Amino acid sequence: MSAQSFREYLGRLETRSVEQSVSWDLEASAITMLANHDDGPVPIFESVGSSTDAMLVGDPYRGSRTRPWDRPAMGVGLPTGLSGQSYYDRVIDRLERPREPQVIDPADAGCKEHVWTGQELNLLSFPWPYIHQGDGGRYSNLHTVIAPDPDTDWGSWSRHRMMIHDEGQASLLLSAGEQVPNRYYYEYEPRDEPMPVAVAIGAEPAVECSADMWIPAGKSEAAFAGGLAERPVELVPCETSELSVPASAELVIEGHVRPNDRLDEGPFGDYFGYVNGPRRSMPVFDVEAITHRHRPRIPFCVEGTGVGYGRNSTSTLQLAAAGPDATLGLRAAGFDVTMAAPWRFTSRMVWVISTDCPYPGYLHELANFVFTTWGMLHIDCFVFVDEDVNPLDPQAVMSAIALDADPETDFHQFGVERMPKVPLNIYQTPDEKGSAEVGTSKTKTAKTYIDARSEQGPRRRRPDRERREQAQQTLLDAGMSAELLGLVDERGGDAE
């Protein structure tokens, strides 16, 4: 069964309660970073010095080194130990059967145990972490942003980091080219109209996963979350707007994003592993209500530890949630895709797609679709490999590039330097980043794709199940550990 709350999910994990007082100022993130590096238990900080007795939870969705999808699998009720291909297949099967959410009475919603409005409002009553030395402020960066969507009944869900400014204001990183920012910049702000927004923190795992998916415009993340959970997700009406939010959330912040007004945002140590500026002006989030559970658990992510061998929550959710959804989306668009997955160490910059190539020009057509239809601001490069190459196996992908990609003919520039780009990547100069009002870089960029498919077609054949199981048993009899067999399973692609 899928966990019905964040607390139930934490009960399934190996966690470590930190009972002594810990500071939100770098200390909680430093301990979390060490746990990420060692793949240790998820830390729960029980005393962080806030008036609400809120707890911080460090990188609860962070993946393991062998099977990064195992913790998200626990959250949605799938078995651990699955190979990457098996995990993707099972998630896709659930996403193909979305379920509409169920609206419940506020009296039955955990997130309504405490309701603050008016003079009671105080964002600083919660221990928002200062995550990296050099960050522009304290952040919430592992949450679900709920915004209006005229094409669905349940709004649009996404993830945009939020920098806390004072008792009643924050700034949201809204980069044009994504659904929610586009709605704000090109619909609400031209009408000089505030856009209602809610931020749900610590919702159930199916909600967190769906917020990272590439759900197309006009489709409901709430329904896909229900499909992933195999039951309707429970929603509850907001106190101050017509939006509905996940009832399972630990904490919900309601308000409006003001038109034609900005606050400072950043710099922040984001997904590429560096604290990178410049400090920018981003839309103002005016807080009008806060609802929360008793002693709320507030998850956060130490971004940047996904670089190299470590992992963190957002890089894992890209692989475990966005990957299966992107695979399903490409198939629904008519492309013969075996798997689409982020490159493990740069999950928002490089993706790998294993696919057949049924006719000349197919790869360029596929690249055109992913770079233009989905507004791929973050992703600079796609690598196309044969359908029997596992995109989740870095060695197999690097071998395909080295052996099958001709530097002269198989490296393609796409977009001729006219594609929009978020101002986060380290390779952009301050002048290229500029100070655009809509959160994209002043300088446009080109995208690239690499054709690392063999001219002879697929040649790395998977062994049949009987021979694979016999080989695994031989290794076990010889004393090899199950953990090492997990590495073999992961590279095999479809072993369980």
PDB file of N, CA and C in Angstrom, residues 218-295:
ATOM      1  N   GLY A 218      -3.091  20.789 -19.188  1.00  0.00           N
ATOM      2  CA  GLY A 218      -4.436  20.253 -19.318  1.00  0.00           C
ATOM      3  C   GLY A 218      -4.658  18.946 -18.598  1.00  0.00           C
ATOM      4  N   LYS A 219      -3.590  18.335 -18.065  1.00  0.00           N
ATOM      5  CA  LYS A 219      -3.703  17.110 -17.292  1.00  0.00           C
ATOM      6  C   LYS A 219      -3.503  17.428 -15.815  1.00  0.00           C
ATOM      7  N   SER A 220      -4.066  16.592 -14.955  1.00  0.00           N
ATOM      8  CA  SER A 220      -4.058  16.868 -13.528  1.00  0.00           C
ATOM      9  C   SER A 220      -3.016  16.023 -12.813  1.00  0.00           C
ATOM     10  N   GLU A 221      -2.053  16.697 -12.147  1.00  0.00           N
ATOM     11  CA  GLU A 221      -1.094  15.975 -11.319  1.00  0.00           C
ATOM     12  C   GLU A 221      -1.797  15.220 -10.196  1.00  0.00           C
ATOM     13  N   ALA A 222      -2.899  15.777  -9.696  1.00  0.00           N
ATOM     14  CA  ALA A 222      -3.629  15.113  -8.614  1.00  0.00           C
ATOM     15  C   ALA A 222      -4.148  13.754  -9.058  1.00  0.00           C
ATOM     16  N   ALA A 223      -4.615  13.647 -10.299  1.00  0.00           N
ATOM     17  CA  ALA A 223      -5.112  12.366 -10.804  1.00  0.00           C
ATOM     18  C   ALA A 223      -3.970  11.382 -11.017  1.00  0.00           C
ATOM     19  N   PHE A 224      -2.823  11.864 -11.512  1.00  0.00           N
ATOM     20  CA  PHE A 224      -1.679  10.972 -11.673  1.00  0.00           C
ATOM     21  C   PHE A 224      -1.140  10.518 -10.324  1.00  0.00           C
ATOM     22  N   ALA A 225      -1.186  11.399  -9.316  1.00  0.00           N
ATOM     23  CA  ALA A 225      -0.793  10.979  -7.972  1.00  0.00           C
ATOM     24  C   ALA A 225      -1.709   9.868  -7.473  1.00  0.00           C
ATOM     25  N   GLY A 226      -3.006   9.966  -7.776  1.00  0.00           N
ATOM     26  CA  GLY A 226      -3.934   8.903  -7.412  1.00  0.00           C
ATOM     27  C   GLY A 226      -3.631   7.597  -8.115  1.00  0.00           C
ATOM     28  N   GLY A 227      -3.246   7.677  -9.390  1.00  0.00           N
ATOM     29  CA  GLY A 227      -2.850   6.470 -10.091  1.00  0.00           C
ATOM     30  C   GLY A 227      -1.622   5.845  -9.478  1.00  0.00           C
ATOM     31  N   LEU A 228      -0.636   6.686  -9.126  1.00  0.00           N
ATOM     32  CA  LEU A 228       0.589   6.176  -8.518  1.00  0.00           C
ATOM     33  C   LEU A 228       0.310   5.545  -7.160  1.00  0.00           C
ATOM     34  N   ALA A 229      -0.608   6.139  -6.393  1.00  0.00           N
ATOM     35  CA  ALA A 229      -0.950   5.614  -5.071  1.00  0.00           C
ATOM     36  C   ALA A 229      -1.947   4.466  -5.128  1.00  0.00           C
ATOM     37  N   GLU A 230      -2.566   4.258  -6.286  1.00  0.00           N
ATOM     38  CA  GLU A 230      -3.624   3.253  -6.480  1.00  0.00           C
ATOM     39  C   GLU A 230      -4.824   3.509  -5.577  1.00  0.00           C
ATOM     40  N   ARG A 231      -5.108   4.770  -5.338  1.00  0.00           N
ATOM     41  CA  ARG A 231      -6.289   5.197  -4.590  1.00  0.00           C
ATOM     42  C   ARG A 231      -6.412   6.708  -4.788  1.00  0.00           C
ATOM     43  N   PRO A 232      -7.598   7.270  -4.627  1.00  0.00           N
ATOM     44  CA  PRO A 232      -7.729   8.724  -4.761  1.00  0.00           C
ATOM     45  C   PRO A 232      -6.918   9.459  -3.699  1.00  0.00           C
ATOM     46  N   VAL A 233      -6.200  10.474  -4.104  1.00  0.00           N
ATOM     47  CA  VAL A 233      -5.510  11.346  -3.154  1.00  0.00           C
ATOM     48  C   VAL A 233      -6.533  12.275  -2.516  1.00  0.00           C
ATOM     49  N   GLU A 234      -6.452  12.451  -1.212  1.00  0.00           N
ATOM     50  CA  GLU A 234      -7.412  13.309  -0.507  1.00  0.00           C
ATOM     51  C   GLU A 234      -6.946  14.762  -0.552  1.00  0.00           C
ATOM     52  N   LEU A 235      -7.861  15.643  -0.958  1.00  0.00           N
ATOM     53  CA  LEU A 235      -7.614  17.071  -1.001  1.00  0.00           C
ATOM     54  C   LEU A 235      -8.557  17.776  -0.035  1.00  0.00           C
ATOM     55  N   VAL A 236      -8.179  19.009   0.329  1.00  0.00           N
ATOM     56  CA  VAL A 236      -9.001  19.809   1.230  1.00  0.00           C
ATOM     57  C   VAL A 236      -8.963  21.261   0.749  1.00  0.00           C
ATOM     58  N   PRO A 237     -10.085  21.996   0.854  1.00  0.00           N
ATOM     59  CA  PRO A 237     -10.091  23.384   0.375  1.00  0.00           C
ATOM     60  C   PRO A 237      -9.162  24.277   1.201  1.00  0.00           C
ATOM     61  N   CYS A 238      -8.576  25.259   0.517  1.00  0.00           N
ATOM     62  CA  CYS A 238      -7.787  26.277   1.208  1.00  0.00           C
ATOM     63  C   CYS A 238      -8.680  27.177   2.050  1.00  0.00           C
ATOM     64  N   GLU A 239      -8.048  27.899   2.966  1.00  0.00           N
ATOM     65  CA  GLU A 239      -8.759  28.856   3.807  1.00  0.00           C
ATOM     66  C   GLU A 239      -9.019  30.169   3.084  1.00  0.00           C
ATOM     67  N   THR A 240      -8.157  30.530   2.132  1.00  0.00           N
ATOM     68  CA  THR A 240      -8.186  31.884   1.583  1.00  0.00           C
ATOM     69  C   THR A 240      -8.373  31.936   0.070  1.00  0.00           C
ATOM     70  N   SER A 241      -8.532  30.800  -0.590  1.00  0.00           N
ATOM     71  CA  SER A 241      -8.705  30.792  -2.037  1.00  0.00           C
ATOM     72  C   SER A 241      -9.511  29.562  -2.423  1.00  0.00           C
ATOM     73  N   GLU A 242      -9.762  29.424  -3.720  1.00  0.00           N
ATOM     74  CA  GLU A 242     -10.518  28.277  -4.213  1.00  0.00           C
ATOM     75  C   GLU A 242      -9.637  27.077  -4.522  1.00  0.00           C
ATOM     76  N   LEU A 243      -8.354  27.173  -4.240  1.00  0.00           N
ATOM     77  CA  LEU A 243      -7.463  26.051  -4.464  1.00  0.00           C
ATOM     78  C   LEU A 243      -7.731  24.929  -3.466  1.00  0.00           C
ATOM     79  N   SER A 244      -7.419  23.707  -3.880  1.00  0.00           N
ATOM     80  CA  SER A 244      -7.467  22.556  -2.980  1.00  0.00           C
ATOM     81  C   SER A 244      -6.051  22.009  -2.834  1.00  0.00           C
ATOM     82  N   VAL A 245      -5.721  21.573  -1.614  1.00  0.00           N
ATOM     83  CA  VAL A 245      -4.360  21.144  -1.314  1.00  0.00           C
ATOM     84  C   VAL A 245      -4.377  19.734  -0.738  1.00  0.00           C
ATOM     85  N   PRO A 246      -3.246  19.010  -0.790  1.00  0.00           N
ATOM     86  CA  PRO A 246      -3.193  17.661  -0.233  1.00  0.00           C
ATOM     87  C   PRO A 246      -3.478  17.670   1.272  1.00  0.00           C
ATOM     88  N   ALA A 247      -4.479  16.917   1.681  1.00  0.00           N
ATOM     89  CA  ALA A 247      -4.865  16.887   3.091  1.00  0.00           C
ATOM     90  C   ALA A 247      -3.801  16.251   3.957  1.00  0.00           C
ATOM     91  N   SER A 248      -2.914  15.449   3.352  1.00  0.00           N
ATOM     92  CA  SER A 248      -1.895  14.746   4.128  1.00  0.00           C
ATOM     93  C   SER A 248      -0.714  15.625   4.507  1.00  0.00           C
ATOM     94  N   ALA A 249      -0.651  16.857   3.996  1.00  0.00           N
ATOM     95  CA  ALA A 249       0.537  17.692   4.183  1.00  0.00           C
ATOM     96  C   ALA A 249       0.808  17.970   5.655  1.00  0.00           C
ATOM     97  N   GLU A 250       2.076  18.117   5.973  1.00  0.00           N
ATOM     98  CA  GLU A 250       2.475  18.520   7.320  1.00  0.00           C
ATOM     99  C   GLU A 250       2.207  20.008   7.538  1.00  0.00           C
ATOM    100  N   LEU A 251       2.350  20.785   6.483  1.00  0.00           N
ATOM    101  CA  LEU A 251       2.277  22.244   6.586  1.00  0.00           C
ATOM    102  C   LEU A 251       1.819  22.803   5.246  1.00  0.00           C
ATOM    103  N   VAL A 252       0.886  23.746   5.268  1.00  0.00           N
ATOM    104  CA  VAL A 252       0.413  24.400   4.046  1.00  0.00           C
ATOM    105  C   VAL A 252       0.501  25.908   4.239  1.00  0.00           C
ATOM    106  N   ILE A 253       1.129  26.576   3.285  1.00  0.00           N
ATOM    107  CA  ILE A 253       1.230  28.037   3.296  1.00  0.00           C
ATOM    108  C   ILE A 253       0.383  28.560   2.152  1.00  0.00           C
ATOM    109  N   GLU A 254      -0.591  29.393   2.474  1.00  0.00           N
ATOM    110  CA  GLU A 254      -1.497  29.947   1.465  1.00  0.00           C
ATOM    111  C   GLU A 254      -1.216  31.432   1.254  1.00  0.00           C
ATOM    112  N   GLY A 255      -1.467  31.893   0.040  1.00  0.00           N
ATOM    113  CA  GLY A 255      -1.302  33.307  -0.224  1.00  0.00           C
ATOM    114  C   GLY A 255      -1.475  33.628  -1.690  1.00  0.00           C
ATOM    115  N   HIS A 256      -0.934  34.773  -2.098  1.00  0.00           N
ATOM    116  CA  HIS A 256      -0.999  35.225  -3.485  1.00  0.00           C
ATOM    117  C   HIS A 256       0.387  35.699  -3.925  1.00  0.00           C
ATOM    118  N   VAL A 257       0.698  35.496  -5.191  1.00  0.00           N
ATOM    119  CA  VAL A 257       1.904  36.061  -5.783  1.00  0.00           C
ATOM    120  C   VAL A 257       1.528  37.410  -6.372  1.00  0.00           C
ATOM    121  N   ARG A 258       2.147  38.462  -5.842  1.00  0.00           N
ATOM    122  CA  ARG A 258       1.772  39.821  -6.239  1.00  0.00           C
ATOM    123  C   ARG A 258       2.227  40.123  -7.656  1.00  0.00           C
ATOM    124  N   PRO A 259       1.429  40.841  -8.431  1.00  0.00           N
ATOM    125  CA  PRO A 259       1.853  41.244  -9.777  1.00  0.00           C
ATOM    126  C   PRO A 259       2.776  42.452  -9.724  1.00  0.00           C
ATOM    127  N   ASN A 260       3.722  42.491 -10.647  1.00  0.00           N
ATOM    128  CA  ASN A 260       4.587  43.655 -10.844  1.00  0.00           C
ATOM    129  C   ASN A 260       5.319  44.069  -9.574  1.00  0.00           C
ATOM    130  N   ASP A 261       5.717  43.087  -8.792  1.00  0.00           N
ATOM    131  CA  ASP A 261       6.492  43.357  -7.589  1.00  0.00           C
ATOM    132  C   ASP A 261       7.494  42.226  -7.412  1.00  0.00           C
ATOM    133  N   ARG A 262       8.684  42.558  -6.917  1.00  0.00           N
ATOM    134  CA  ARG A 262       9.745  41.576  -6.803  1.00  0.00           C
ATOM    135  C   ARG A 262      10.461  41.716  -5.454  1.00  0.00           C
ATOM    136  N   LEU A 263      11.044  40.581  -5.037  1.00  0.00           N
ATOM    137  CA  LEU A 263      11.947  40.543  -3.894  1.00  0.00           C
ATOM    138  C   LEU A 263      13.223  39.827  -4.321  1.00  0.00           C
ATOM    139  N   ASP A 264      14.291  40.053  -3.582  1.00  0.00           N
ATOM    140  CA  ASP A 264      15.538  39.354  -3.888  1.00  0.00           C
ATOM    141  C   ASP A 264      15.356  37.847  -3.747  1.00  0.00           C
ATOM    142  N   GLU A 265      16.075  37.099  -4.576  1.00  0.00           N
ATOM    143  CA  GLU A 265      16.064  35.629  -4.497  1.00  0.00           C
ATOM    144  C   GLU A 265      17.452  35.126  -4.854  1.00  0.00           C
ATOM    145  N   GLY A 266      17.984  34.208  -4.017  1.00  0.00           N
ATOM    146  CA  GLY A 266      19.284  33.624  -4.260  1.00  0.00           C
ATOM    147  C   GLY A 266      20.409  34.530  -3.777  1.00  0.00           C
ATOM    148  N   PRO A 267      21.652  34.115  -4.059  1.00  0.00           N
ATOM    149  CA  PRO A 267      22.019  32.866  -4.736  1.00  0.00           C
ATOM    150  C   PRO A 267      21.705  31.642  -3.873  1.00  0.00           C
ATOM    151  N   PHE A 268      21.834  30.458  -4.495  1.00  0.00           N
ATOM    152  CA  PHE A 268      21.528  29.220  -3.801  1.00  0.00           C
ATOM    153  C   PHE A 268      22.374  28.097  -4.377  1.00  0.00           C
ATOM    154  N   GLY A 269      22.818  27.194  -3.529  1.00  0.00           N
ATOM    155  CA  GLY A 269      23.607  26.054  -3.989  1.00  0.00           C
ATOM    156  C   GLY A 269      22.692  25.025  -4.628  1.00  0.00           C
ATOM    157  N   ASP A 270      22.501  25.115  -5.924  1.00  0.00           N
ATOM    158  CA  ASP A 270      21.473  24.300  -6.560  1.00  0.00           C
ATOM    159  C   ASP A 270      22.040  23.019  -7.144  1.00  0.00           C
ATOM    160  N   TYR A 271      21.302  22.423  -8.093  1.00  0.00           N
ATOM    161  CA  TYR A 271      21.497  21.033  -8.486  1.00  0.00           C
ATOM    162  C   TYR A 271      22.839  20.740  -9.136  1.00  0.00           C
ATOM    163  N   PHE A 272      23.539  21.747  -9.645  1.00  0.00           N
ATOM    164  CA  PHE A 272      24.792  21.501 -10.348  1.00  0.00           C
ATOM    165  C   PHE A 272      25.981  21.430  -9.396  1.00  0.00           C
ATOM    166  N   GLY A 273      25.773  21.683  -8.086  1.00  0.00           N
ATOM    167  CA  GLY A 273      26.831  21.481  -7.109  1.00  0.00           C
ATOM    168  C   GLY A 273      27.641  22.704  -6.742  1.00  0.00           C
ATOM    169  N   TYR A 274      27.175  23.897  -7.132  1.00  0.00           N
ATOM    170  CA  TYR A 274      27.876  25.125  -6.810  1.00  0.00           C
ATOM    171  C   TYR A 274      26.872  26.151  -6.283  1.00  0.00           C
ATOM    172  N   VAL A 275      27.354  27.039  -5.395  1.00  0.00           N
ATOM    173  CA  VAL A 275      26.560  28.221  -5.050  1.00  0.00           C
ATOM    174  C   VAL A 275      26.791  29.232  -6.160  1.00  0.00           C
ATOM    175  N   ASN A 276      25.735  29.572  -6.869  1.00  0.00           N
ATOM    176  CA  ASN A 276      25.892  30.336  -8.090  1.00  0.00           C
ATOM    177  C   ASN A 276      24.869  31.456  -8.123  1.00  0.00           C
ATOM    178  N   GLY A 277      25.290  32.635  -8.508  1.00  0.00           N
ATOM    179  CA  GLY A 277      24.408  33.790  -8.587  1.00  0.00           C
ATOM    180  C   GLY A 277      24.050  34.103 -10.023  1.00  0.00           C
ATOM    181  N   PRO A 278      23.679  35.340 -10.279  1.00  0.00           N
ATOM    182  CA  PRO A 278      23.649  36.417  -9.298  1.00  0.00           C
ATOM    183  C   PRO A 278      22.372  36.402  -8.475  1.00  0.00           C
ATOM    184  N   ARG A 279      22.332  37.230  -7.449  1.00  0.00           N
ATOM    185  CA  ARG A 279      21.093  37.449  -6.730  1.00  0.00           C
ATOM    186  C   ARG A 279      20.110  38.116  -7.688  1.00  0.00           C
ATOM    187  N   ARG A 280      18.884  37.574  -7.739  1.00  0.00           N
ATOM    188  CA  ARG A 280      17.934  38.035  -8.739  1.00  0.00           C
ATOM    189  C   ARG A 280      16.673  38.555  -8.062  1.00  0.00           C
ATOM    190  N   SER A 281      15.825  39.163  -8.847  1.00  0.00           N
ATOM    191  CA  SER A 281      14.521  39.619  -8.365  1.00  0.00           C
ATOM    192  C   SER A 281      13.462  38.645  -8.843  1.00  0.00           C
ATOM    193  N   MET A 282      12.701  38.101  -7.893  1.00  0.00           N
ATOM    194  CA  MET A 282      11.674  37.126  -8.199  1.00  0.00           C
ATOM    195  C   MET A 282      10.336  37.560  -7.588  1.00  0.00           C
ATOM    196  N   PRO A 283       9.210  37.031  -8.086  1.00  0.00           N
ATOM    197  CA  PRO A 283       7.898  37.459  -7.610  1.00  0.00           C
ATOM    198  C   PRO A 283       7.714  37.270  -6.105  1.00  0.00           C
ATOM    199  N   VAL A 284       6.923  38.159  -5.522  1.00  0.00           N
ATOM    200  CA  VAL A 284       6.656  38.196  -4.087  1.00  0.00           C
ATOM    201  C   VAL A 284       5.478  37.288  -3.759  1.00  0.00           C
ATOM    202  N   PHE A 285       5.672  36.405  -2.797  1.00  0.00           N
ATOM    203  CA  PHE A 285       4.617  35.536  -2.288  1.00  0.00           C
ATOM    204  C   PHE A 285       4.146  36.099  -0.957  1.00  0.00           C
ATOM    205  N   ASP A 286       2.952  36.692  -0.948  1.00  0.00           N
ATOM    206  CA  ASP A 286       2.348  37.235   0.265  1.00  0.00           C
ATOM    207  C   ASP A 286       1.569  36.136   0.978  1.00  0.00           C
ATOM    208  N   VAL A 287       1.918  35.842   2.211  1.00  0.00           N
ATOM    209  CA  VAL A 287       1.292  34.765   2.969  1.00  0.00           C
ATOM    210  C   VAL A 287       0.032  35.283   3.652  1.00  0.00           C
ATOM    211  N   GLU A 288      -1.079  34.528   3.499  1.00  0.00           N
ATOM    212  CA  GLU A 288      -2.361  34.939   4.071  1.00  0.00           C
ATOM    213  C   GLU A 288      -2.923  33.929   5.058  1.00  0.00           C
ATOM    214  N   ALA A 289      -2.402  32.704   5.046  1.00  0.00           N
ATOM    215  CA  ALA A 289      -2.833  31.688   6.008  1.00  0.00           C
ATOM    216  C   ALA A 289      -1.768  30.606   6.088  1.00  0.00           C
ATOM    217  N   ILE A 290      -1.645  30.002   7.258  1.00  0.00           N
ATOM    218  CA  ILE A 290      -0.767  28.853   7.459  1.00  0.00           C
ATOM    219  C   ILE A 290      -1.570  27.802   8.227  1.00  0.00           C
ATOM    220  N   THR A 291      -1.606  26.592   7.703  1.00  0.00           N
ATOM    221  CA  THR A 291      -2.243  25.490   8.418  1.00  0.00           C
ATOM    222  C   THR A 291      -1.207  24.376   8.566  1.00  0.00           C
ATOM    223  N   HIS A 292      -1.268  23.653   9.693  1.00  0.00           N
ATOM    224  CA  HIS A 292      -0.249  22.621   9.883  1.00  0.00           C
ATOM    225  C   HIS A 292      -0.684  21.580  10.903  1.00  0.00           C
ATOM    226  N   ARG A 293      -0.010  20.452  10.853  1.00  0.00           N
ATOM    227  CA  ARG A 293      -0.170  19.406  11.848  1.00  0.00           C
ATOM    228  C   ARG A 293       0.539  19.805  13.136  1.00  0.00           C
ATOM    229  N   HIS A 294       0.222  19.072  14.210  1.00  0.00           N
ATOM    230  CA  HIS A 294       0.951  19.267  15.454  1.00  0.00           C
ATOM    231  C   HIS A 294       2.376  18.768  15.279  1.00  0.00           C
ATOM    232  N   ARG A 295       3.352  19.560  15.685  1.00  0.00           N
ATOM    233  CA  ARG A 295       4.768  19.252  15.525  1.00  0.00           C
ATOM    234  C   ARG A 295       5.067  18.807  14.081  1.00  0.00           C
TER     235      ARG A 295
END
